[in-house]
Amino acid sequence: MTAYDYDLLVIGAGQGGLPAAHMAASLGARVALIETGEVGGT
């Protein structure tokens, strides 16, 4: 495994990205979440 070996790359930790990343991680996926601002959306 390399330093950038992920199953899912989520861009944006808003109303859709954060739950998607959490669900995938809970199912065993290696997830990277990219966010430049605050996590959580509107």
XYZ file of C-alpha atoms in Angstrom:
42
model
C 0.000 0.000 0.000
C 1.339 3.432 -0.939
C 0.834 6.692 0.913
C -2.081 7.531 -1.416
C -3.904 4.211 -1.674
C -7.601 4.875 -1.053
C -10.839 3.202 -2.061
C -12.798 6.468 -2.023
C -11.810 10.117 -2.353
C -14.494 12.538 -1.153
C -14.183 16.194 -2.123
C -16.150 18.375 0.274
C -17.273 17.547 3.792
C -20.736 19.064 3.531
C -24.188 17.540 3.815
C -23.391 14.778 1.332
C -19.649 14.270 1.576
C -19.323 13.688 5.304
C -22.040 10.987 5.507
C -20.682 9.325 2.359
C -17.170 9.192 3.823
C -18.463 7.899 7.153
C -20.606 5.181 5.556
C -17.793 3.980 3.302
C -15.326 3.909 6.195
C -17.771 1.966 8.370
C -17.978 -0.635 5.605
C -14.196 -1.025 5.579
C -13.177 1.315 2.768
C -10.044 3.430 3.004
C -11.377 6.972 2.663
C -9.718 10.328 2.080
C -11.821 13.431 2.782
C -10.744 16.773 1.307
C -12.166 20.000 2.742
C -10.774 23.533 2.720
C -13.298 25.065 5.093
C -15.337 23.892 8.047
C -16.718 20.353 8.167
C -20.485 19.922 8.190
C -22.052 21.952 5.421
C -24.877 24.445 5.795
